[in-house]
Short mmCIF file of C-alpha atoms and ligand atoms in Angstrom, two decimals:
data_model
loop_
_atom_site.label_atom_id
_atom_site.label_comp_id
_atom_site.label_asym_id
_atom_site.label_seq_id
_atom_site.Cartn_x
_atom_site.Cartn_y
_atom_site.Cartn_z
CA MET G 29 27.52 -8.70 9.89
CA ALA G 30 26.23 -5.56 11.65
CA GLU G 31 25.69 -2.64 9.25
CA GLU G 32 25.86 -4.83 6.13
CA GLN G 33 22.96 -4.13 3.81
CA SER G 34 20.41 -6.94 3.50
CA ASP G 35 20.08 -8.23 -0.04
CA ALA G 36 16.44 -9.38 -0.11
CA PHE G 37 13.22 -8.41 1.67
CA VAL G 38 10.95 -11.29 2.65
CA PHE G 39 7.66 -10.81 4.42
CA PHE G 40 5.41 -13.43 5.92
CA GLY G 41 1.73 -12.56 6.22
CA ALA G 42 2.04 -10.84 2.84
CA THR G 43 -1.67 -10.95 2.04
CA GLY G 44 -2.66 -9.61 5.49
CA ASP G 45 -3.72 -6.33 6.97
CA LEU G 46 -0.37 -5.04 8.13
CA ALA G 47 1.14 -5.61 4.70
CA PHE G 48 -1.73 -3.72 3.10
CA LYS G 49 -1.72 -0.82 5.54
CA GLN G 50 1.96 -0.35 6.27
CA ILE G 51 4.42 -2.56 4.40
CA PHE G 52 3.51 -1.80 0.77
CA PRO G 53 3.36 1.97 1.43
CA ALA G 54 6.73 1.80 3.22
CA LEU G 55 8.27 -0.15 0.33
CA ARG G 56 6.89 2.45 -2.10
CA GLY G 57 8.74 5.14 -0.12
CA LEU G 58 11.96 3.14 -0.11
CA VAL G 59 11.77 2.56 -3.88
CA ARG G 60 10.90 6.20 -4.62
CA ASP G 61 13.22 7.96 -2.17
CA GLU G 62 16.12 5.59 -1.63
CA GLY G 63 16.48 3.66 -4.89
CA PHE G 64 15.55 0.39 -3.17
CA ASP G 65 15.89 -2.41 -5.73
CA LEU G 66 16.10 -5.67 -3.81
CA PRO G 67 13.87 -8.68 -4.46
CA ILE G 68 10.68 -8.39 -2.39
CA ILE G 69 9.24 -11.80 -1.63
CA GLY G 70 5.81 -12.09 -0.08
CA VAL G 71 4.93 -15.36 1.65
CA ALA G 72 1.38 -16.34 2.62
CA LYS G 73 -1.15 -19.11 2.33
CA ALA G 74 -3.90 -17.64 0.21
CA GLY G 75 -3.82 -19.84 -2.89
CA TRP G 76 -2.62 -16.82 -4.85
CA GLN G 77 -0.35 -16.36 -7.86
CA LEU G 78 2.09 -13.50 -8.35
CA GLU G 79 -0.45 -11.49 -10.36
CA GLN G 80 -2.95 -11.43 -7.48
CA PHE G 81 -0.19 -10.37 -5.15
CA ARG G 82 0.74 -7.51 -7.48
CA THR G 83 -2.89 -6.44 -7.59
CA ARG G 84 -2.97 -6.40 -3.80
CA ALA G 85 0.13 -4.18 -3.75
CA ARG G 86 -1.40 -1.83 -6.30
CA ASP G 87 -4.67 -1.67 -4.31
CA SER G 88 -2.75 -0.85 -1.14
CA LEU G 89 -0.89 2.01 -2.81
CA ASP G 90 -4.09 3.32 -4.41
CA HIS G 91 -5.66 3.31 -0.98
CA TYR G 92 -2.73 4.99 0.76
CA GLY G 93 -1.73 7.92 -1.38
CA GLY G 94 -0.98 6.40 -4.81
CA ALA G 95 2.37 6.08 -6.55
CA ASP G 96 3.92 7.73 -9.58
CA PRO G 97 4.07 5.41 -12.62
CA ASP G 98 7.83 4.94 -12.40
CA THR G 99 7.81 3.95 -8.72
CA LEU G 100 4.83 1.67 -9.26
CA ARG G 101 6.48 -0.10 -12.20
CA LYS G 102 9.72 -0.60 -10.25
CA LEU G 103 7.99 -1.85 -7.13
CA LEU G 104 5.72 -4.29 -8.97
CA GLY G 105 8.75 -5.54 -10.88
CA LEU G 106 10.57 -6.40 -7.65
CA LEU G 107 7.70 -8.48 -6.22
CA ARG G 108 7.86 -12.27 -5.96
CA TYR G 109 5.31 -14.46 -4.26
CA VAL G 110 5.52 -17.79 -2.42
CA ASP G 111 2.25 -19.46 -1.55
CA GLY G 112 2.20 -22.21 1.05
CA ASP G 113 1.69 -23.44 4.56
CA TYR G 114 4.28 -22.23 7.08
CA ALA G 115 4.51 -25.76 8.50
CA ASP G 116 5.38 -27.25 5.11
CA PRO G 117 9.12 -27.52 4.24
CA ALA G 118 8.17 -27.13 0.55
CA THR G 119 7.15 -23.51 1.27
CA PHE G 120 10.65 -22.73 2.50
CA ALA G 121 12.31 -24.68 -0.32
CA HIS G 122 10.35 -22.48 -2.72
CA LEU G 123 11.40 -19.38 -0.76
CA ARG G 124 15.07 -20.42 -0.97
CA GLN G 125 14.66 -20.80 -4.70
CA GLU G 126 13.11 -17.34 -5.04
CA LEU G 127 15.94 -15.86 -2.97
CA GLY G 128 18.33 -16.91 -5.73
CA ALA G 129 21.78 -15.51 -5.05
CA ALA G 130 20.69 -13.51 -1.97
CA GLN G 131 22.85 -14.33 1.06
CA ARG G 132 21.60 -11.90 3.73
CA PRO G 133 17.81 -11.75 3.54
CA LEU G 134 15.68 -9.74 5.92
CA HIS G 135 12.58 -11.65 7.07
CA TYR G 136 9.66 -9.62 8.32
CA LEU G 137 7.24 -11.69 10.42
CA ALA G 138 3.97 -9.80 9.88
CA ILE G 139 2.13 -12.76 11.43
CA PRO G 140 0.66 -13.65 14.84
CA PRO G 141 3.35 -14.51 17.43
CA ASN G 142 2.08 -18.09 17.76
CA LEU G 143 3.48 -18.74 14.27
CA PHE G 144 6.96 -17.32 14.98
CA ALA G 145 8.47 -20.65 16.06
CA THR G 146 7.17 -22.53 13.00
CA VAL G 147 8.45 -19.87 10.63
CA VAL G 148 11.91 -19.41 12.13
CA GLU G 149 12.38 -23.17 12.26
CA GLY G 150 11.39 -23.38 8.60
CA LEU G 151 13.85 -20.58 7.76
CA GLU G 152 16.66 -22.36 9.57
CA ALA G 153 16.00 -25.81 8.09
CA SER G 154 15.91 -24.42 4.55
CA GLY G 155 19.08 -22.35 4.91
CA CYS G 156 17.13 -19.05 4.62
CA ALA G 157 18.04 -17.92 8.17
CA ALA G 158 21.82 -17.97 7.71
CA ASN G 159 23.25 -14.41 7.88
CA GLY G 160 19.67 -13.16 7.86
CA ARG G 161 17.80 -10.60 9.91
CA VAL G 162 14.35 -10.88 11.37
CA VAL G 163 11.82 -8.10 12.00
CA VAL G 164 8.95 -8.74 14.40
CA GLU G 165 5.88 -6.70 15.21
CA LYS G 166 4.39 -5.66 18.48
CA PRO G 167 2.75 -6.86 20.65
CA PHE G 168 5.86 -8.87 21.45
CA GLY G 169 4.24 -11.58 23.56
CA HIS G 170 1.23 -11.00 25.79
CA ASP G 171 3.08 -10.92 29.11
CA LEU G 172 6.59 -11.26 30.49
CA ALA G 173 6.70 -15.07 30.35
CA SER G 174 5.56 -15.23 26.71
CA ALA G 175 7.99 -12.46 25.71
CA VAL G 176 10.87 -14.38 27.32
CA GLU G 177 9.75 -17.51 25.50
CA LEU G 178 9.55 -15.68 22.14
CA ASN G 179 12.98 -14.20 22.66
CA GLY G 180 14.27 -17.71 23.36
CA ILE G 181 12.78 -19.00 20.10
CA LEU G 182 14.24 -16.17 18.00
CA HIS G 183 17.64 -16.45 19.68
CA ARG G 184 17.91 -20.09 18.70
CA TYR G 185 18.48 -18.95 15.13
CA PHE G 186 19.23 -15.22 15.20
CA PRO G 187 21.66 -13.28 17.40
CA GLU G 188 20.20 -10.24 19.21
CA GLU G 189 21.80 -7.77 16.76
CA SER G 190 19.90 -9.44 13.92
CA ILE G 191 16.50 -9.13 15.63
CA PHE G 192 14.48 -5.95 15.02
CA ARG G 193 11.40 -5.55 17.24
CA ILE G 194 9.23 -2.83 15.75
CA ASP G 195 7.55 -0.15 17.80
CA HIS G 196 6.51 2.37 15.18
CA TYR G 197 6.52 5.19 17.77
CA LEU G 198 10.31 5.05 17.66
CA GLY G 199 10.18 5.84 13.95
CA LYS G 200 8.17 9.00 14.58
CA GLU G 201 10.04 12.22 14.02
CA PRO G 202 8.54 14.07 17.05
CA VAL G 203 9.50 11.20 19.37
CA GLN G 204 13.09 11.50 18.18
CA ASN G 205 12.78 15.24 18.62
CA ILE G 206 12.06 14.81 22.35
CA LEU G 207 15.44 13.14 22.63
CA TYR G 208 17.11 15.75 20.48
CA THR G 209 15.61 18.74 22.26
CA ARG G 210 16.50 17.35 25.69
CA PHE G 211 20.11 16.57 24.90
CA SER G 212 20.96 19.45 22.58
CA ASN G 213 19.91 22.26 24.93
CA PRO G 214 21.93 22.19 28.14
CA MET G 215 19.50 24.43 30.02
CA PHE G 216 16.93 21.67 30.31
CA GLU G 217 19.12 19.14 32.07
CA PRO G 218 19.43 21.04 35.40
CA ILE G 219 15.66 21.33 35.74
CA TRP G 220 14.76 17.87 34.44
CA ASN G 221 14.30 16.27 37.84
CA ARG G 222 12.22 16.03 41.00
CA THR G 223 13.30 19.47 42.22
CA TYR G 224 11.60 21.31 39.35
CA VAL G 225 9.28 18.81 37.70
CA ARG G 226 6.03 18.48 39.54
CA SER G 227 4.41 15.84 37.35
CA ILE G 228 4.42 14.34 33.88
CA GLN G 229 1.44 13.49 31.71
CA ILE G 230 1.35 11.47 28.52
CA THR G 231 -1.98 11.18 26.72
CA MET G 232 -2.64 9.07 23.66
CA ALA G 233 -6.20 9.79 22.59
CA GLU G 234 -7.89 8.29 19.54
CA SER G 235 -11.30 9.35 18.34
CA MET G 236 -11.89 6.12 16.43
CA GLY G 237 -13.07 2.91 18.03
CA VAL G 238 -11.55 -0.49 17.38
CA SER G 239 -13.26 -0.60 13.94
CA ASP G 240 -12.52 -3.87 12.13
CA ARG G 241 -9.98 -5.12 14.69
CA GLY G 242 -12.51 -6.34 17.26
CA ARG G 243 -11.14 -9.86 17.62
CA PHE G 244 -7.52 -8.75 17.96
CA TYR G 245 -8.34 -5.86 20.28
CA ASP G 246 -10.59 -7.84 22.58
CA GLY G 247 -7.73 -10.21 23.35
CA THR G 248 -5.34 -7.29 23.78
CA GLY G 249 -6.84 -4.15 25.39
CA ALA G 250 -5.38 -0.67 25.73
CA ILE G 251 -2.58 -1.62 28.14
CA ARG G 252 -1.09 -4.29 25.87
CA ASP G 253 -1.93 -2.43 22.66
CA VAL G 254 -0.30 0.93 23.35
CA VAL G 255 0.75 1.48 26.98
CA GLN G 256 3.22 -1.41 27.35
CA ASN G 257 4.96 -0.36 24.15
CA HIS G 258 4.36 3.12 22.67
CA LEU G 259 3.75 5.03 25.90
CA LEU G 260 6.57 3.38 27.84
CA GLN G 261 8.94 4.08 24.94
CA VAL G 262 8.00 7.75 25.04
CA LEU G 263 8.31 7.79 28.84
CA ALA G 264 11.79 6.25 28.70
CA ILE G 265 12.98 8.82 26.15
CA LEU G 266 11.54 11.59 28.28
CA THR G 267 13.09 10.48 31.56
CA MET G 268 16.34 8.67 30.64
CA ASP G 269 19.76 9.97 31.62
CA PRO G 270 21.98 11.35 28.86
CA PRO G 271 23.78 8.52 27.08
CA ALA G 272 27.30 7.87 28.35
CA GLY G 273 29.91 7.69 25.62
CA GLU G 274 29.73 7.01 21.91
CA HIS G 275 29.04 3.32 22.06
CA PHE G 276 26.41 2.13 19.59
CA GLU G 277 24.27 0.80 22.44
CA ALA G 278 24.73 3.84 24.72
CA MET G 279 21.25 5.20 24.01
CA ARG G 280 19.42 1.92 24.45
CA ASP G 281 21.44 1.17 27.61
CA GLU G 282 20.16 4.36 29.27
CA LYS G 283 16.60 3.78 28.16
CA VAL G 284 16.64 0.35 29.71
CA ARG G 285 18.21 1.67 32.90
CA VAL G 286 15.39 4.12 33.53
CA LEU G 287 12.68 1.66 32.54
CA LYS G 288 14.01 -0.88 35.01
CA ALA G 289 13.54 1.76 37.70
CA VAL G 290 9.86 2.29 36.86
CA ARG G 291 7.91 0.71 39.71
CA PRO G 292 5.44 -1.97 38.53
CA VAL G 293 2.08 -0.21 38.46
CA ALA G 294 -0.16 -0.92 41.45
CA THR G 295 -3.75 -1.95 40.67
CA GLY G 296 -4.96 0.93 42.86
CA ASN G 297 -3.16 3.33 40.54
CA ILE G 298 -5.15 2.63 37.42
CA VAL G 299 -8.62 3.38 36.13
CA ARG G 300 -9.95 1.11 33.40
CA GLY G 301 -12.75 2.11 31.05
CA GLN G 302 -14.70 0.66 28.16
CA TYR G 303 -16.67 2.78 25.72
CA ALA G 304 -20.41 2.21 25.48
CA GLY G 305 -21.13 0.13 22.39
CA TYR G 306 -17.77 -1.64 22.34
CA ARG G 307 -19.36 -5.02 23.08
CA SER G 308 -21.38 -4.86 19.85
CA VAL G 309 -18.27 -4.51 17.67
CA PRO G 310 -17.85 -7.64 15.48
CA GLY G 311 -15.30 -9.98 17.04
CA VAL G 312 -15.77 -8.57 20.57
CA SER G 313 -17.27 -10.79 23.27
CA ALA G 314 -20.74 -9.77 24.46
CA HIS G 315 -19.40 -9.89 28.04
CA SER G 316 -16.00 -8.41 27.32
CA ALA G 317 -14.04 -7.01 30.27
CA THR G 318 -11.33 -5.59 28.00
CA GLU G 319 -10.34 -1.97 28.59
CA THR G 320 -10.50 0.52 25.73
CA PHE G 321 -9.31 3.28 28.07
CA VAL G 322 -6.76 3.29 30.83
CA ALA G 323 -5.36 5.97 33.07
CA ALA G 324 -2.39 5.06 35.23
CA LYS G 325 -0.16 6.69 37.83
CA LEU G 326 3.49 5.58 37.83
CA TYR G 327 6.64 6.34 39.79
CA ILE G 328 10.29 6.03 38.86
CA ASP G 329 12.55 4.94 41.71
CA THR G 330 15.66 6.99 40.93
CA TRP G 331 17.13 10.05 42.64
CA ARG G 332 16.14 12.10 39.59
CA TRP G 333 12.46 11.15 39.64
CA ALA G 334 11.65 10.00 43.18
CA GLY G 335 8.16 11.12 44.17
CA VAL G 336 7.26 12.69 40.80
CA PRO G 337 3.87 11.30 39.69
CA ILE G 338 3.69 10.23 36.07
CA TYR G 339 0.25 9.98 34.54
CA LEU G 340 -0.36 7.93 31.42
CA ARG G 341 -3.65 7.86 29.56
CA ALA G 342 -4.72 6.00 26.44
CA GLY G 343 -8.18 5.59 25.04
CA LYS G 344 -10.33 4.88 22.02
CA LYS G 345 -13.44 6.96 21.16
CA MET G 346 -11.99 10.05 22.78
CA PRO G 347 -13.01 13.56 21.67
CA VAL G 348 -9.85 13.98 19.52
CA THR G 349 -7.01 11.98 18.03
CA ALA G 350 -3.81 13.33 19.51
CA THR G 351 -0.77 12.17 21.45
CA GLU G 352 0.76 14.73 23.75
CA VAL G 353 3.33 14.89 26.53
CA TRP G 354 3.31 17.47 29.32
CA VAL G 355 6.17 18.02 31.70
CA GLU G 356 4.75 20.29 34.41
CA PHE G 357 7.13 22.40 36.43
CA GLY G 358 6.28 23.47 39.99
CA ARG G 359 5.50 26.98 41.20
CA PRO G 360 8.11 29.12 42.98
CA PRO G 361 8.47 28.32 46.71
CA ARG G 362 6.23 31.29 47.57
CA GLU G 363 3.85 33.41 45.52
CA THR G 364 5.66 36.74 45.47
CA PHE G 365 2.64 38.49 43.97
CA GLY G 366 0.06 36.76 46.11
CA GLU G 367 -1.71 35.20 43.16
CA ASN G 368 -3.89 32.20 43.47
CA VAL G 369 -2.36 30.16 40.66
CA ARG G 370 -2.79 26.47 39.91
CA SER G 371 0.11 24.56 41.41
CA ALA G 372 1.81 24.22 38.03
CA SER G 373 1.84 26.97 35.47
CA SER G 374 5.01 26.45 33.56
CA HIS G 375 5.52 23.44 31.38
CA MET G 376 7.05 21.86 28.35
CA ARG G 377 4.45 20.38 26.01
CA MET G 378 5.38 18.01 23.24
CA ARG G 379 2.76 17.10 20.70
CA ILE G 380 3.57 13.88 18.90
CA SER G 381 0.53 13.60 16.67
CA PRO G 382 -1.40 14.43 14.58
CA ASP G 383 0.67 17.61 14.22
CA ILE G 384 4.12 18.18 15.66
CA GLU G 385 4.70 20.86 18.23
CA ILE G 386 6.91 21.70 21.16
CA GLY G 387 5.67 24.47 23.43
CA LEU G 388 7.22 26.04 26.49
CA GLY G 389 4.65 27.41 28.90
CA LEU G 390 5.49 30.28 31.23
CA ARG G 391 3.76 33.03 33.19
CA VAL G 392 4.12 36.68 32.21
CA LYS G 393 2.66 39.85 33.62
CA GLN G 394 -0.55 41.19 32.15
CA PRO G 395 -0.22 44.84 31.09
CA GLY G 396 -1.57 47.20 33.72
CA GLU G 397 -0.92 48.52 37.18
CA ARG G 398 -1.49 45.32 39.03
CA MET G 399 1.09 42.54 39.32
CA VAL G 400 -1.17 39.94 37.83
CA GLY G 401 0.04 37.36 35.36
CA LYS G 402 -1.25 35.09 32.65
CA ASP G 403 -0.11 31.81 31.15
CA VAL G 404 1.55 31.99 27.75
CA GLU G 405 3.11 29.36 25.59
CA LEU G 406 6.08 29.86 23.33
CA ILE G 407 6.01 27.49 20.39
CA LEU G 408 9.53 26.17 19.77
CA THR G 409 8.63 24.15 16.72
CA ARG G 410 5.49 23.40 14.80
CA SER G 411 4.83 21.43 11.65
CA GLY G 412 1.94 19.64 10.03
CA SER G 413 3.15 16.08 10.19
CA THR G 414 6.26 14.12 9.50
CA ASP G 415 7.48 13.59 5.92
CA LEU G 416 8.97 10.18 6.50
CA PRO G 417 6.39 7.58 7.54
CA PRO G 418 7.62 5.58 10.57
CA TYR G 419 7.52 2.23 8.77
CA GLN G 420 9.61 3.52 5.90
CA ARG G 421 12.20 4.87 8.32
CA LEU G 422 12.27 1.68 10.37
CA LEU G 423 12.39 -0.80 7.51
CA GLY G 424 15.18 1.21 5.91
CA ASP G 425 17.14 1.00 9.17
CA ALA G 426 16.49 -2.73 9.57
CA LEU G 427 17.71 -3.39 6.02
CA ARG G 428 20.91 -1.53 6.90
CA GLY G 429 21.24 -3.38 10.21
CA ILE G 430 20.84 -0.22 12.32
CA GLY G 431 19.07 -1.26 15.50
CA HIS G 432 18.81 1.72 17.79
CA LEU G 433 15.21 2.56 16.84
CA PHE G 434 14.07 -0.95 17.73
CA ALA G 435 13.19 -2.45 21.09
CA ARG G 436 15.98 -4.50 22.58
CA GLU G 437 15.23 -7.76 24.39
CA ASP G 438 15.91 -6.34 27.87
CA PHE G 439 13.73 -3.30 27.17
CA VAL G 440 10.74 -5.37 26.08
CA GLU G 441 11.06 -7.51 29.17
CA ALA G 442 11.32 -4.42 31.40
CA GLN G 443 8.16 -3.05 29.73
CA TRP G 444 6.24 -6.20 30.64
CA ARG G 445 7.50 -6.01 34.23
CA VAL G 446 6.06 -2.49 34.58
CA VAL G 447 2.56 -3.50 33.45
CA ALA G 448 2.54 -7.07 34.86
CA PRO G 449 0.31 -6.25 37.88
CA ILE G 450 -2.32 -4.45 35.79
CA LEU G 451 -2.88 -6.96 32.96
CA GLY G 452 -6.37 -8.45 32.83
CA ALA G 453 -9.48 -7.61 34.81
CA VAL G 454 -7.60 -6.63 37.98
CA ALA G 455 -9.43 -3.34 38.60
CA PRO G 456 -13.05 -2.24 38.11
CA LEU G 457 -14.09 -1.49 34.55
CA TYR G 458 -16.12 1.71 34.10
CA SER G 459 -18.23 2.50 31.09
CA TYR G 460 -17.82 5.82 29.29
CA ASP G 461 -19.62 7.49 26.44
CA ALA G 462 -17.97 7.81 23.06
CA GLY G 463 -16.59 11.30 22.55
CA THR G 464 -15.73 11.86 26.23
CA TRP G 465 -12.39 11.77 28.04
CA GLY G 466 -13.10 8.39 29.61
CA PRO G 467 -14.75 7.52 32.91
CA GLN G 468 -15.03 10.25 35.53
CA GLU G 469 -13.13 8.02 37.97
CA ALA G 470 -9.94 8.98 36.10
CA GLY G 471 -10.31 12.40 37.73
CA ARG G 472 -9.87 10.81 41.15
CA LEU G 473 -6.54 9.33 40.10
CA ILE G 474 -5.05 12.71 39.33
CA GLY G 475 -6.89 15.02 41.76
CA PRO G 476 -7.40 16.98 43.87
CA ASP G 477 -4.45 19.30 43.12
CA ASP G 478 -4.01 18.45 39.48
CA VAL G 479 -6.07 18.14 36.33
CA TRP G 480 -5.86 16.07 33.20
CA LEU G 481 -4.49 18.17 30.39
CA ASN G 482 -6.60 17.26 27.40
CA PRO G 483 -5.05 17.80 23.97
CA THR G 484 -7.01 20.35 21.98
CA LEU G 485 -7.39 20.69 18.22
CA PRO G 486 -6.51 22.63 16.20
CA PRO G 487 -3.46 24.27 17.74
CA ALA G 488 -3.53 28.07 18.17
CA ALA G 489 -1.96 29.89 15.28
CA SER G 490 0.20 32.55 16.91
CA PRO G 491 3.80 31.86 17.99
CA ALA G 492 3.16 32.87 21.61
CA HIS G 493 -0.44 32.25 22.55
CA ASP G 494 -2.45 32.70 25.68
CA THR G 495 -3.27 29.32 27.21
CA ALA G 496 -5.14 30.67 30.21
CA ASN G 497 -8.53 29.62 28.91
CA ALA G 498 -7.38 26.85 26.63
CA ARG G 499 -8.12 23.95 28.93
C1 BG6 B 11 -1.02 0.72 17.06
C2 BG6 B 11 -2.20 0.21 17.85
O1 BG6 B 11 0.18 0.17 17.55
O2 BG6 B 11 -0.95 2.14 17.19
C3 BG6 B 11 -3.48 0.86 17.38
O3 BG6 B 11 -2.29 -1.20 17.67
C4 BG6 B 11 -3.34 2.37 17.39
O4 BG6 B 11 -4.58 0.47 18.17
C5 BG6 B 11 -2.07 2.79 16.65
O5 BG6 B 11 -4.48 2.91 16.77
C6 BG6 B 11 -1.86 4.29 16.77
O6 BG6 B 11 -0.76 4.66 16.03
P1 BG6 B 11 -0.58 6.16 15.54
O7 BG6 B 11 0.72 6.17 14.82
O8 BG6 B 11 -1.77 6.43 14.64
O9 BG6 B 11 -0.61 7.02 16.76
#
C-alpha cells in the first residue's frame, strides 16, 4: 500500500489547540495549492455539531492568514464532525459511517499520547484501521521506555510504513537545504570531518516564554520539547554520511546510523536554566524544577567526528527568536602572518529561522601595507521565509504515503537514548533574566577557547559582509 493516496483525512483532537494552530491552516494550503478534495472528519468530545466545527475552522483561518472565498467554501464543504468519547465504540461506529466508501483513511492523532492506545484500539475494532495510516505528534513518549511502549501499541494495528511521526523541523525548507547543500557540492565532503571542523553549534532561541502552554511545558521542559527531537534531527542531517544507494530508506538509514553513534549526554556536560518569572505562569508549579533553557556538549563516536565538540542550546525568553547552525573550521596549523586570531575564523552558518540563510565565513586581507586580515561572510542563499508551511508539506506527504520526512521508530528510540541521562532534575538549575542568553554558567561549558555564537537580527544586507564586530 506504500505510495497509494489516502482517501479520507481523519483527525482526533479536532477541537484542540494543534488543530486550530496548525491543522486547519495546513488543510487550507492543501485545498488551495494541491486541489485536495477528500472528506475531512474531525473527531472530539466537545458536545459540538458540524456547524460549530465549521466555525472553529473559519476562526482558525481568520487568525492565521485568512482564506480566499473559493478555498474557504471548498474546505468548509469537506468538513465532517464526529462527537464522542474515545472509549465509546459508538464514536468509532459513527466515524466508520462518516467515512462512507473510503478504504484508506489517514488518522491524525492530535491528542495526548496517553490516549493513543484507546484510539487505535477503537479504530481497529470498528474496521477504520484497515489499510489506514496514522500520524502522531511529538513528543513521542516522554522517555525511551514510553516510546518503545507507544511504538508497540501502534505496531499492533499499523505496520511501520503506515506510521508517520511528525517532527515539523523536517518539513522546514532550510533544514532540507542543509542536506541538499552538503550532498550537492562535492567540495564540502572532504572537509566535513574532525580534521577541519573544530566544533559545531546549534542554537534554537525563542524570545517568547511558554505563554498559554504552562501545564504542558512544565511536564516537558526544553530537552523533551525541542532538543530530543528538533535539534537532534538537525544534528543528524548535519553530520550523517552520504546516503548509500537509491533505496527509499537510504537517507533515514544514514541518519539513524550517526545518531546511534552520538554518546549519551553526560550530566556534567549540560547547563540547565529557568527564566525568572516562569513559576508564575498559569499551569506551572510554584516550585518547578523544569528547564526553559539548556546548553549541552555532545560527542559523536565515529572516525569522522571523534573529538569534535558539538554544542546545542535551546531556550525561551532569549533576546531573539532564531535557529542557527554554525560549523566552525579550525585555523591553519600555524599563523603565517603572526596574527592573534580566535581559534576559529572560517565557518559555514545555516540560519533555519526566522529567515533562511547560508553563509560561508572566511578571512581576507584588509587593504593596506600590512598583512592583516578580517572576517567576511559570503551569503550563499538568503530568503525571507519558506513558502510552504511545514505542516502542509508533511501532511501532503503522509497522505501520499511518503515517509522520509518523518521520524522512524529506530530514530526516535536513538534520540531518547542520547538524552536519557539528562532528563529530569539531574543537574543544577540556574535562574536567568528574560531577554538574556541564559545563565552565565553556559559560558563555562563552552570556554575558555570558544564562545557562544548568538544569532543576531536582522541579517546584514550586503552579499559579503564584515562579521568582525558582529558578535
Ligand atoms: C515546538 C515546541 O515543537 O516547536 C515549541 O513545542 C516551540 O515550544 C516550537 O516554540 C518552535 O517551532 P518553530 O517552527 O517556531 O521554530
